[in-house]
Coordinates of C-alpha atoms and ligand atoms in Angstrom, one line a residue:
Chain A
M1 CA 0.0 0.0 0.0
T2 CA 1.2 3.5 -0.6
P3 CA 1.4 5.9 2.3
E4 CA -1.7 7.7 1.2
E5 CA -3.8 4.5 0.8
L6 CA -2.5 3.4 4.2
T7 CA -3.5 6.7 5.8
S8 CA -7.0 6.6 4.5
K9 CA -7.4 2.9 5.3
I10 CA -6.3 3.5 8.9
K11 CA -8.6 6.4 9.3
A12 CA -11.5 4.4 7.9
T13 CA -10.8 1.4 10.1
F14 CA -10.2 3.1 13.4
A15 CA -12.2 6.4 13.0
E16 CA -11.7 8.5 16.1
K17 CA -9.6 6.0 18.0
V18 CA -6.5 7.4 16.2
E19 CA -5.4 10.9 15.5
E20 CA -3.2 11.8 12.5
L21 CA 0.2 13.3 13.2
P22 CA 2.4 14.9 10.5
A23 CA 4.2 12.2 8.5
V24 CA 7.9 11.9 9.1
T25 CA 10.1 10.9 6.1
G26 CA 6.9 9.8 4.2
I27 CA 5.8 7.4 6.9
P28 CA 2.2 7.9 8.1
A29 CA 2.1 8.5 11.9
F30 CA -0.8 8.3 14.3
K31 CA -1.5 9.0 17.9
V32 CA -3.3 6.4 19.9
K33 CA -4.8 6.6 23.3
P34 CA -3.3 4.0 25.7
E35 CA -6.7 2.4 26.3
H36 CA -7.2 1.8 22.5
L37 CA -3.8 0.4 21.9
E38 CA -4.7 -3.3 22.3
E39 CA -7.6 -3.1 20.0
V40 CA -5.6 -1.1 17.3
C41 CA -2.7 -3.5 17.4
T42 CA -5.0 -6.6 17.2
T43 CA -6.5 -5.1 14.0
L44 CA -3.1 -4.1 12.6
V45 CA -1.8 -7.6 12.9
S46 CA -4.9 -9.6 11.9
D47 CA -6.4 -7.4 9.1
P48 CA -5.2 -9.1 5.8
E49 CA -4.7 -5.8 4.1
L50 CA -2.7 -4.1 6.8
N51 CA -0.8 -7.3 7.9
F52 CA 1.8 -5.6 10.1
D53 CA 4.0 -8.6 10.9
N54 CA 7.2 -6.8 12.1
L55 CA 8.1 -4.3 14.8
P56 CA 11.6 -3.0 13.9
C57 CA 11.7 -0.4 16.7
L58 CA 10.0 0.6 19.9
G59 CA 11.2 3.5 22.0
G60 CA 10.4 6.1 24.6
I61 CA 9.9 9.8 24.1
D62 CA 9.8 12.4 26.9
Y63 CA 8.1 15.8 26.9
P64 CA 8.9 17.5 30.2
E65 CA 7.4 20.8 29.0
T66 CA 3.9 19.4 28.8
N67 CA 4.5 16.8 31.5
E68 CA 3.9 13.9 29.1
I69 CA 5.8 10.8 28.2
G70 CA 5.2 8.5 25.2
V71 CA 6.1 5.3 23.5
V72 CA 6.7 5.2 19.7
Y73 CA 6.0 2.0 17.8
C74 CA 7.6 1.7 14.3
L75 CA 5.8 -1.0 12.4
F76 CA 6.6 -2.6 9.1
S77 CA 4.9 -5.3 7.0
F78 CA 7.1 -7.7 5.1
A79 CA 4.1 -9.0 3.2
K80 CA 2.7 -5.6 2.1
R81 CA 6.0 -3.6 2.3
H82 CA 4.6 -0.6 4.1
H83 CA 5.5 1.3 7.2
L84 CA 3.5 2.9 10.0
N85 CA 4.4 4.9 13.2
L86 CA 2.2 4.8 16.2
R87 CA 2.6 7.1 19.2
V88 CA 1.1 6.6 22.6
I89 CA 1.2 9.7 24.9
M90 CA 0.6 9.4 28.7
P91 CA 0.9 11.6 31.7
R92 CA 4.4 11.7 33.0
D93 CA 3.7 10.4 36.6
N94 CA 3.1 6.7 36.6
P95 CA 2.7 6.1 32.9
E96 CA 1.3 2.7 32.0
V97 CA 0.5 1.0 28.7
I98 CA -0.1 -2.6 27.7
S99 CA 2.8 -4.7 26.5
V100 CA 2.6 -5.5 22.7
S101 CA 4.9 -8.5 23.0
K102 CA 2.0 -10.8 22.4
F103 CA 1.6 -9.2 18.9
W104 CA 5.3 -8.9 18.1
V105 CA 7.9 -10.9 20.0
A106 CA 10.6 -8.4 19.2
A107 CA 8.8 -6.0 21.6
D108 CA 9.9 -8.0 24.6
W109 CA 13.4 -6.6 24.9
F110 CA 12.5 -3.2 23.5
E111 CA 10.0 -2.8 26.3
R112 CA 12.4 -4.0 28.9
E113 CA 14.8 -1.3 27.8
T114 CA 12.1 1.4 27.6
A115 CA 10.8 0.5 31.0
E116 CA 14.1 0.7 32.6
L117 CA 15.3 3.9 30.9
F118 CA 12.1 5.9 30.8
G119 CA 10.1 4.4 33.7
I120 CA 7.1 3.4 31.7
K121 CA 5.3 0.4 33.0
F122 CA 4.3 -2.3 30.5
K123 CA 1.3 -4.2 31.7
D124 CA 1.3 -8.0 31.3
H125 CA 4.9 -8.1 30.1
P126 CA 6.1 -11.7 30.0
D127 CA 9.5 -11.0 31.6
P128 CA 9.7 -7.6 33.3
R129 CA 13.3 -7.7 34.4
P130 CA 15.8 -4.8 33.9
L131 CA 18.0 -5.3 30.8
L132 CA 20.8 -2.8 30.3
L133 CA 21.8 -0.9 33.4
I134 CA 24.1 -2.1 36.1
E135 CA 22.6 -4.7 38.4
E136 CA 22.5 -2.4 41.5
W137 CA 21.0 0.6 39.7
D138 CA 18.9 2.8 41.9
E139 CA 19.1 6.3 40.4
G140 CA 15.9 6.5 38.5
Y141 CA 15.3 6.7 34.8
P142 CA 18.3 8.1 33.0
M143 CA 16.7 8.9 29.6
R144 CA 14.2 11.3 31.1
R145 CA 15.4 14.8 30.1
D146 CA 15.6 16.2 33.6
W147 CA 17.4 13.3 35.1
E148 CA 20.6 13.9 37.1
G149 CA 22.5 11.1 38.8
K150 CA 25.5 10.9 41.1
D151 CA 28.2 10.8 38.5
F152 CA 26.4 12.8 35.9
I153 CA 28.3 15.7 34.4
R154 CA 26.2 18.1 32.2
M155 CA 27.8 19.6 29.2
P156 CA 28.9 23.2 30.0
E157 CA 27.2 25.9 27.9
T158 CA 29.6 27.1 25.2
G159 CA 27.2 29.4 23.5
Q160 CA 27.6 27.5 20.3
E161 CA 24.7 25.1 20.7
K162 CA 22.4 26.6 18.1
Chain B
M1 CA 73.2 -15.2 16.8
G2 CA 70.1 -13.1 17.2
V3 CA 70.4 -13.1 20.9
V4 CA 73.9 -11.6 20.7
Q5 CA 72.6 -8.5 18.9
K6 CA 69.6 -8.0 21.3
V7 CA 70.9 -8.4 24.8
P8 CA 74.2 -7.3 26.3
V9 CA 76.5 -10.4 26.5
Y10 CA 80.0 -11.4 27.1
L11 CA 81.1 -13.8 24.4
E12 CA 84.1 -16.0 24.5
K13 CA 85.2 -18.4 21.9
I14 CA 86.4 -21.8 23.0
P15 CA 87.4 -24.6 20.7
G16 CA 84.3 -26.2 19.3
G17 CA 81.9 -23.4 20.1
G18 CA 81.6 -20.4 22.4
L19 CA 80.6 -19.3 25.9
I20 CA 78.0 -16.6 26.5
T21 CA 77.7 -14.8 29.7
T22 CA 74.8 -12.4 30.3
S23 CA 72.4 -11.2 33.0
L24 CA 69.2 -13.0 33.9
D25 CA 67.4 -9.6 33.7
A26 CA 68.4 -9.0 30.2
V27 CA 67.4 -12.4 28.9
L28 CA 64.1 -12.5 30.8
N29 CA 63.1 -9.0 29.8
W30 CA 64.1 -9.5 26.2
S31 CA 62.0 -12.7 25.9
R32 CA 59.0 -11.1 27.7
A33 CA 59.1 -7.9 25.6
S34 CA 59.3 -9.9 22.4
S35 CA 56.3 -12.2 23.1
L36 CA 53.6 -9.9 24.3
W37 CA 50.5 -12.0 23.8
Y38 CA 47.5 -9.8 24.0
L39 CA 44.0 -10.5 25.1
L40 CA 41.4 -10.5 22.3
F41 CA 39.1 -8.1 23.9
G42 CA 37.4 -5.1 22.3
T43 CA 34.3 -3.2 23.5
A44 CA 33.7 -0.6 20.9
C45 CA 34.9 1.1 17.7
C46 CA 38.6 1.2 18.8
A47 CA 38.6 -2.6 18.6
I48 CA 38.2 -2.4 14.8
E49 CA 41.3 -0.2 14.5
G50 CA 43.4 -1.5 17.4
L51 CA 42.8 -5.2 17.2
M52 CA 41.6 -6.0 13.7
C53 CA 43.2 -3.5 11.4
T54 CA 46.5 -3.5 13.4
G55 CA 46.4 -7.3 13.7
A56 CA 45.9 -7.7 10.0
S57 CA 48.7 -8.0 7.5
R58 CA 49.2 -4.3 6.6
Y59 CA 50.3 -3.3 10.1
D60 CA 50.8 -6.7 11.7
Y61 CA 51.3 -7.2 15.4
D62 CA 53.1 -10.5 14.6
R63 CA 56.2 -8.5 13.7
F64 CA 56.6 -7.8 17.4
G65 CA 55.9 -11.3 18.5
M66 CA 52.4 -10.3 19.6
I67 CA 49.8 -12.9 19.0
F68 CA 46.2 -12.7 20.1
R69 CA 44.9 -15.0 22.8
A70 CA 41.2 -15.6 23.3
S71 CA 41.7 -16.5 27.0
P72 CA 43.0 -14.2 29.7
R73 CA 44.9 -17.1 31.2
Q74 CA 47.3 -17.1 28.3
A75 CA 47.6 -13.3 27.8
D76 CA 50.3 -10.9 29.0
L77 CA 48.8 -7.7 27.7
M78 CA 45.3 -6.3 27.8
I79 CA 44.6 -3.7 25.1
V80 CA 41.5 -1.9 26.5
A81 CA 40.1 -1.0 23.1
G82 CA 36.9 0.9 23.4
T83 CA 34.3 2.4 25.6
I84 CA 34.0 0.8 29.1
T85 CA 30.6 1.1 30.6
N86 CA 30.0 0.9 34.3
K87 CA 28.5 -2.5 33.7
M88 CA 31.5 -3.7 31.8
A89 CA 33.9 -2.3 34.3
K90 CA 33.4 -5.2 36.7
R91 CA 34.0 -7.7 33.9
V92 CA 37.2 -5.9 32.9
K93 CA 38.5 -6.2 36.4
I94 CA 37.7 -9.9 36.5
L95 CA 39.4 -10.4 33.2
Y96 CA 42.4 -8.5 34.4
E97 CA 42.6 -10.5 37.6
Q98 CA 42.4 -13.8 35.6
M99 CA 45.5 -12.9 33.6
S100 CA 48.7 -14.3 35.1
E101 CA 51.6 -12.1 36.2
P102 CA 53.4 -10.3 34.8
K103 CA 50.6 -8.4 33.1
Y104 CA 50.4 -5.1 31.3
V105 CA 47.6 -2.8 30.2
I106 CA 47.4 -0.4 27.3
A107 CA 44.5 2.0 27.4
M108 CA 43.6 2.8 23.9
G109 CA 41.5 5.7 22.7
G110 CA 39.8 8.6 24.4
C111 CA 37.1 6.4 25.9
A112 CA 39.5 4.1 27.8
I113 CA 41.6 7.1 28.9
R114 CA 38.9 9.4 30.2
G115 CA 35.5 8.6 28.8
G116 CA 36.1 10.2 25.5
P117 CA 33.0 11.6 23.7
F118 CA 30.9 10.2 26.5
Y119 CA 32.4 12.3 29.3
Y120 CA 29.5 14.7 29.4
D121 CA 25.7 14.0 29.5
C122 CA 26.2 10.3 30.0
Y123 CA 24.8 7.9 32.6
S124 CA 26.6 4.7 31.8
V125 CA 30.2 5.2 30.8
L126 CA 33.2 4.7 33.1
R127 CA 35.4 7.8 32.9
G128 CA 38.7 6.1 32.4
V129 CA 39.7 2.5 32.7
D130 CA 42.4 3.4 35.2
L131 CA 39.7 3.8 37.8
V132 CA 39.4 0.0 37.9
I133 CA 42.7 -1.5 36.7
P134 CA 46.3 -0.1 36.6
V135 CA 47.4 1.2 33.1
D136 CA 50.9 1.1 31.8
V137 CA 50.6 3.0 28.5
Y138 CA 48.0 5.5 27.3
V139 CA 47.4 5.8 23.5
P140 CA 45.2 8.8 22.8
G141 CA 43.0 9.3 19.7
C142 CA 39.5 8.6 18.6
P143 CA 40.4 6.1 17.4
P144 CA 44.2 6.1 17.4
R145 CA 45.7 5.2 14.1
P146 CA 47.4 1.8 13.9
E147 CA 50.8 3.5 13.9
S148 CA 50.0 5.1 17.3
I149 CA 49.0 1.8 18.9
L150 CA 52.2 0.1 17.5
E151 CA 54.1 3.0 19.0
G152 CA 52.4 2.4 22.3
C153 CA 53.4 -1.3 22.1
L154 CA 57.1 -0.3 21.5
K155 CA 56.9 2.1 24.5
L156 CA 55.6 -0.8 26.6
Q157 CA 58.5 -3.0 25.4
Q158 CA 60.9 -0.3 26.5
K159 CA 59.2 -0.2 29.9
I160 CA 59.5 -4.0 30.2
K161 CA 63.1 -4.0 29.3
K162 CA 63.9 -1.7 32.3
Q163 CA 62.4 -4.1 34.8
K164 CA 64.5 -6.1 37.3
V165 CA 64.1 -9.6 38.7
S166 CA 65.0 -8.3 42.1
D167 CA 61.9 -6.1 41.9
W168 CA 59.5 -8.9 41.4
S169 CA 58.7 -9.6 44.9
K170 CA 58.2 -5.9 45.6
T171 CA 55.8 -5.3 42.7
E172 CA 52.6 -5.2 44.5
K173 CA 50.5 -3.4 42.0
F174 CA 48.0 -0.8 42.9
I175 CA 44.6 -2.2 42.2
P176 CA 41.8 0.4 42.7
E177 CA 38.5 -0.5 44.2
P178 CA 35.6 -0.5 41.8
K179 CA 33.1 2.3 42.5
Ligands
SF4_201 S1 37.9 6.5 21.6 FE1 36.6 7.0 19.8 S2 37.0 5.3 18.4 FE2 37.7 4.6 20.4 S3 36.0 3.5 21.4 FE3 35.8 5.7 22.0 S4 34.5 6.6 20.6 FE4 35.2 4.7 19.6

């Protein structure tokens, strides 16, 4: 499917459950509410025309200005050769979203990483252990923008940033 | 007669051969410096340059008698090639302790020396491998060219050649505590 066809197909299928975002590098992007994610993912996987069989990337995204935090899902279909980005935005304190590892197995480790670095809880995750940080880590969630740890050294302002 | 050119000797010809007198220090240091087997251990981009490119035929560690070993038990030299994260730091220390004495360490690249490009704004990188193990030679660069790391190896050979057998019992090396 071309990106335009995909956009109209998604809009027709999910109606007001999704909200269109500006496409990045030609890939259609949609915002999904956390409570609709399970239903949206089920359709994305099972619908024979959409057929999203692969999750190449899943990551966190932090917006301290609006006190929101999000998860980005980059989807790809080997069968139909089209891409789609989904974004789930949640309030920053105690964010929680369902685990999509029952739809895409690759999400297992991505979600472990995101949970540990951003502090996002993934409900019903099959193996919710930490993945990357040192074993005795207790300094919070380092990929949040306002994080500061014991050994953290912030880059001094040089006046050349912009 | 290679030995005669490399170490200071006293040579006396006797019928049917010759007698060589030399010091134990000279012979031991010469043999150690010429057979620095290094641990095959790379953690980031520097490993491409320092272990693979320099180990391949264009630059060639073998010229200095340096052969890679895949086990710390057989290695004399650890070339710390690459970024050491806090999580890896403990493993580096274990690998270092598994190597048998005498052992030497070359810290290669900005990362192993002081955290390199990850010094600022980073939550996971150890700022210098000398915080966990003692380092003999520092080779700066990001990454250092193969010529620099070979120069570092030659510097280490010079250092080894100055050691004395009588110092062995005294060489209690400083081993820092991990953070
Ligand atoms: S010093 Fe540079 S080349 Fe070497 S490991 Fe660090 S970032 Fe990579």
